[in-house]
């Protein structure tokens, strides 16, 4: 199992220009993966790409890419020329992901993030998404990239709110490169049983996001951590568990999607405190998985 940290823990913004330093910082805290937003990859200078790849190699850190699509990238849209354009954009993104030597792209990468204009079209949208994803799955396969569709809560999308809905879509697409990202926060809102959600995703589980119920670093809280760890081990999940704490106020993380309206970090937390808390949370998560494996 690999363990990852999302860049937004160390920044109040989704994206930054200090990825090489953050890759080193992730490794110092014990993480195997740094997860970054996709946007800047599309027009990133080759020198920065080279610096990121060198930092990954020097620190033995793998880069994961994530994000949520807008209207132009919406693979589920019913306008056929628009959908084809979105597929071409997705292929450009795949090339950009391959350029930084990443092999996972995860998020709301099947529809439009927070667009609720035509929920009555849900079934038709899913059929359009399946057509798009079959083509993207083939392109992703050529580049060795897993396209992980994030199941999100009802306030972020009407397309995939449960693992069962995502599993139905991946079965319909039937591509080994189109998989599922489950996030414990979204699942806590929508699923009847968080462990069962993992079992439903089963061998299509491509990525897993964790945090507490209020999106702090993973740690003791009312979430059924032991059951979740048990299910991850039972389905043979052995990719990456990424931490996605949304704890920073005042930047794009808070104001553009994360909805952080109060301080979620201890008062006067220093950079060293952030790193120490991340390492402690990593110990918590690793302990759960090891315990489940020993049972
Ligand atoms: Mn997530």
Short mmCIF file of C-alpha atoms in Angstrom, two decimals, residues 10 13 19-20 32 67 96 140 150 157 162 169 180 182 195-196 229 266 276:
data_model
loop_
_atom_site.label_atom_id
_atom_site.label_comp_id
_atom_site.label_asym_id
_atom_site.label_seq_id
_atom_site.Cartn_x
_atom_site.Cartn_y
_atom_site.Cartn_z
CA UNK A 10 0.34 22.54 2.58
CA UNK A 13 -4.59 27.17 -2.90
CA UNK A 19 5.84 21.18 -6.40
CA UNK A 20 9.49 19.99 -6.25
CA UNK A 32 4.89 7.89 -1.04
CA UNK A 67 -9.41 17.79 -10.20
CA UNK A 96 -0.02 16.27 -20.03
CA UNK A 140 -5.42 6.02 -21.04
CA UNK A 150 -14.71 10.15 -7.83
CA UNK A 157 -22.83 16.23 -8.64
CA UNK A 162 -22.75 6.05 -4.50
CA UNK A 169 -20.89 2.99 -14.99
CA UNK A 180 -13.43 4.40 -9.18
CA UNK A 182 -14.10 6.53 -3.22
CA UNK A 195 -17.18 -0.75 4.16
CA UNK A 196 -19.80 -2.19 1.83
CA UNK A 229 -9.54 -0.85 6.71
CA UNK A 266 -4.84 24.55 15.74
CA UNK A 276 4.26 16.53 12.64
#
